[in-house]
Short mmCIF file of C-alpha atoms and ligand atoms in Angstrom, two decimals:
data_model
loop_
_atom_site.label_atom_id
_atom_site.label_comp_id
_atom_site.label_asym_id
_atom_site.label_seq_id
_atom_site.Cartn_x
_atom_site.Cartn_y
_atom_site.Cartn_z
CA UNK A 1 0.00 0.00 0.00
CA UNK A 2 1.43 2.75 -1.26
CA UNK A 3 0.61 5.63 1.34
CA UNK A 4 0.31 3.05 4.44
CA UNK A 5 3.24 4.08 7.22
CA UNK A 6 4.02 0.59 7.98
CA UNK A 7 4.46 -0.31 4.56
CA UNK A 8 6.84 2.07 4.12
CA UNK A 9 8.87 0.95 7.43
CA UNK A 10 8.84 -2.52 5.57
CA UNK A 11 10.00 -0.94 2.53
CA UNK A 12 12.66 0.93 4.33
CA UNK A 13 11.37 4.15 3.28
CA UNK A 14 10.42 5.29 6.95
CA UNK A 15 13.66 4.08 9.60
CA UNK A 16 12.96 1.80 12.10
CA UNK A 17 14.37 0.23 15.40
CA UNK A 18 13.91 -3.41 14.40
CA UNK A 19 13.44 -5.80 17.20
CA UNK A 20 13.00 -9.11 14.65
CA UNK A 21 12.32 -10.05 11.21
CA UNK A 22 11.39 -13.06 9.28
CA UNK A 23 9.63 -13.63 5.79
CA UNK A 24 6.41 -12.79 6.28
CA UNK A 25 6.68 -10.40 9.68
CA UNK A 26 8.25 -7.76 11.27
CA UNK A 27 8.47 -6.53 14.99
CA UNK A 28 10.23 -3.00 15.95
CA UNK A 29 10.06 0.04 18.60
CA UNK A 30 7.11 1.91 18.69
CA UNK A 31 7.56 5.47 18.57
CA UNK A 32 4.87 6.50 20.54
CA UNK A 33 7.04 7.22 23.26
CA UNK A 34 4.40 6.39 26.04
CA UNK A 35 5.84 3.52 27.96
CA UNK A 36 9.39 1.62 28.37
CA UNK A 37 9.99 -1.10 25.59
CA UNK A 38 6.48 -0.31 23.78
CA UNK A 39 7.22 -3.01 20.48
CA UNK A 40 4.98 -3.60 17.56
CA UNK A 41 4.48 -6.76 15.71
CA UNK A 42 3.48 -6.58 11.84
CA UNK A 43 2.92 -9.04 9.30
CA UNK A 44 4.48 -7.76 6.03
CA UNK A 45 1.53 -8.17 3.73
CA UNK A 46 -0.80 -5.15 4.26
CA UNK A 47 -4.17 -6.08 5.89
CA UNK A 48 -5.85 -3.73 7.60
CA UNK A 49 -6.60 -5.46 11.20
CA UNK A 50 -7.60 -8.37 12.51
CA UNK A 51 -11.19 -8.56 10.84
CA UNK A 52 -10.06 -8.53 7.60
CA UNK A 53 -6.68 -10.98 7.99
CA UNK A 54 -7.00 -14.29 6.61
CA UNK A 55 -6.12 -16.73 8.94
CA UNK A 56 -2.48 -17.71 7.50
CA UNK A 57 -1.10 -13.80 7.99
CA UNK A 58 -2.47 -13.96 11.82
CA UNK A 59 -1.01 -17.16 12.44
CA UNK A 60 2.40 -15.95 11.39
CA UNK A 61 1.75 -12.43 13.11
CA UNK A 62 1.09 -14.08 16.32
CA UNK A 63 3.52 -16.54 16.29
CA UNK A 64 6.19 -13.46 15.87
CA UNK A 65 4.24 -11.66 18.73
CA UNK A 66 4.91 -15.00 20.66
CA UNK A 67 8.67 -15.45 19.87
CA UNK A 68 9.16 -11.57 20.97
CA UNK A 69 7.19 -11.87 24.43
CA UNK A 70 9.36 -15.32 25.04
CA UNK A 71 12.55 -13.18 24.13
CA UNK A 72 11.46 -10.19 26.57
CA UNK A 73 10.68 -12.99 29.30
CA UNK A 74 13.32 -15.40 28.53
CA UNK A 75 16.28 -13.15 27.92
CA UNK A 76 15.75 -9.30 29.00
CA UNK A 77 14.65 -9.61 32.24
CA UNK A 78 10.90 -9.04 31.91
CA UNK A 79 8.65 -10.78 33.61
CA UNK A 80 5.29 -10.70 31.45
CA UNK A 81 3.53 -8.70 28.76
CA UNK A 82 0.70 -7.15 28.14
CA UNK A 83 -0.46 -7.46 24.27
CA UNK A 84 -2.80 -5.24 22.44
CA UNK A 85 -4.66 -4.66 19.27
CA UNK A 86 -7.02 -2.18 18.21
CA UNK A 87 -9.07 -3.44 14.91
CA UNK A 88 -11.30 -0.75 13.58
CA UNK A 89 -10.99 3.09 14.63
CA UNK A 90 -14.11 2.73 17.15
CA UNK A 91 -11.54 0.17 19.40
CA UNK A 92 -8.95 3.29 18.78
CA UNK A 93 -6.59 2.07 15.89
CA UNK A 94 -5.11 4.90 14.71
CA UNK A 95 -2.38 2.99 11.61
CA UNK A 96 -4.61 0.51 9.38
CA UNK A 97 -2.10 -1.98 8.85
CA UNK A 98 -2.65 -5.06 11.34
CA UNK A 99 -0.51 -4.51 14.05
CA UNK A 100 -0.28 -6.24 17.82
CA UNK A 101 1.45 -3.91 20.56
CA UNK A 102 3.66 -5.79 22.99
CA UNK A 103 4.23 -3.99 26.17
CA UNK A 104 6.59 -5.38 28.67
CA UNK A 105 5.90 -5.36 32.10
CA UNK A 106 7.53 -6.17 35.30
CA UNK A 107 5.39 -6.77 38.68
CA UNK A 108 7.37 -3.45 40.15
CA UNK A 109 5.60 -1.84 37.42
CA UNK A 110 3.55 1.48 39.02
CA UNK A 111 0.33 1.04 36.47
CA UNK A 112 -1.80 -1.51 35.31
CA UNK A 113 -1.75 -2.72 31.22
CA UNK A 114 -5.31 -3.17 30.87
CA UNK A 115 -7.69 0.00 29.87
CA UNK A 116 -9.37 2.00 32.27
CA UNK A 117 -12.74 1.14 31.57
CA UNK A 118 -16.17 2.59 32.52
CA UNK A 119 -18.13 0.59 34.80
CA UNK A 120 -20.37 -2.16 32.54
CA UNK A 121 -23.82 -0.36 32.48
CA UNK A 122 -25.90 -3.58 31.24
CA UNK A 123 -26.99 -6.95 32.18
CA UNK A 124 -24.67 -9.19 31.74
CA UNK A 125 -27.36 -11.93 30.92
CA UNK A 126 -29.07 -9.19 27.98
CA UNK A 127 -25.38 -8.20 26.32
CA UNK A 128 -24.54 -12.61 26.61
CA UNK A 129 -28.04 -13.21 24.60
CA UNK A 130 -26.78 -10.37 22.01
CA UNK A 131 -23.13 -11.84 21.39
CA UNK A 132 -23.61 -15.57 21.92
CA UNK A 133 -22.52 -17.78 18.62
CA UNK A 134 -24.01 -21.04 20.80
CA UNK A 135 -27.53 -21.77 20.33
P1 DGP B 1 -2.80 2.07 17.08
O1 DGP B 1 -3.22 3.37 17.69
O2 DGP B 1 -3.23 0.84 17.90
O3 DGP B 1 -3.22 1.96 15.63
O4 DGP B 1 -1.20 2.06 17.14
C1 DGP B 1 -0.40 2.68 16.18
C2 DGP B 1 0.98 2.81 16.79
O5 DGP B 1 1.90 3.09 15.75
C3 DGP B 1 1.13 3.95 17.79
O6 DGP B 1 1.41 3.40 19.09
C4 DGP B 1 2.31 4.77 17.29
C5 DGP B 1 2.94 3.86 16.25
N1 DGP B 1 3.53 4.57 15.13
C6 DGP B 1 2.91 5.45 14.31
N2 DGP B 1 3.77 5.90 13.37
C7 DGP B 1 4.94 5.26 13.58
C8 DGP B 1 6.21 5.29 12.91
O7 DGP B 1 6.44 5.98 11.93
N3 DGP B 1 7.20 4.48 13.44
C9 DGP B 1 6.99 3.68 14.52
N4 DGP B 1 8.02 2.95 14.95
N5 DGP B 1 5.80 3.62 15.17
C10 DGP B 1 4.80 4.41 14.70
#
C-alpha cells in the first residue's frame, strides 16, 4: 500500500528500530514514546486489522508476537507482557495496517496494562443473549 506508514517501514522508506524479522513479519520500537519497551508486531503483507486478515497472515503475526514476548521474558529480564490490538478506529486504531502492541511489564511496574474502563452499564445476561454464537 502505497501511502500506508508501515508499509513504508517494511520498505525501508520510513527508519525503524527493528526488534526481529522473518519472511512474512516484522516486529520493531514503537515510537509513541508512552511507555518503556512499547514493540509492535506486523505481518508484512498489508491487511488492515484483525477482521479482515486471513487466517495464515495472523497465524504468522502471532507466532512473531509469541517469539518476541518469550525473548522479553526469557532473555531481558521481563517478567510478562501485556499485548494489544485495536481493529477498527471505534476500538482506537489509529495505523490501518494489522498490528499487535507488545508492552513489557515487570510486577514493580507502578500502572496496570489493561484500559481504564467505565463501569459495565448492562446486564450481563441481555449483552450474553446479544453476542452468543451457541444456540
Ligand atoms: P494504534 O493506535 O493501535 O493503531 O497504534 C499505532 C501505533 O503506531 C502507535 O502506538 C504509534 C505507532 N507509530 C505510528 N507511526 C509510527 C512510525 O512511523 N514508526 C513507529 N516505529 N511507530 C509508529
Amino acid at each position: 500500500m502505497d501511502n500506508c506508514i508501515f508499509c513504508k517501514i517494511i520498505r525501508g522508506e520510513i527508519p525503524s528500530r527493528k526488534v526481529y524479522e522473518d519472511e512474512n513479519t516484522l516486529s520493531f520500537m514503537d515510537v509513541a514514546g508512552d511507555v518503556d519497551g512499547h514493540i509492535l508486531v506486523i505481518p508484512k503483507k498489508h491487511v488492515t486489522n484483525v477482521l479482515d486478515c486471513d487466517k495464515e497472515t495472523l497465524d504468522q503475526t502471532i507466532e512473531t508476537v509469541k517469539k518476541v514476548a518469550n525473548h522479553l521474558t526469557e532473555d531481558c529480564g521481563y517478567e510478562g507482557v501485556n499485548i494489544l490490538n485495536a481493529s477498527g478506529q471505534p476500538a482506537g486504531q489509529s495505523v490501518f495496517h494489522l498490528h499487535f502492541h507488545i508492552i513489557p511489564r515487570k510486577s514493580t511496574d507502578p500502572f496496570t496494562g489493561w484500559p481504564v474502563y467505565p463501569g459495565a452499564k448492562e446486564e450481563i445476561e441481555d449483552v450474553h443473549k446479544r453476542v452468543t454464537m451457541i444456540d
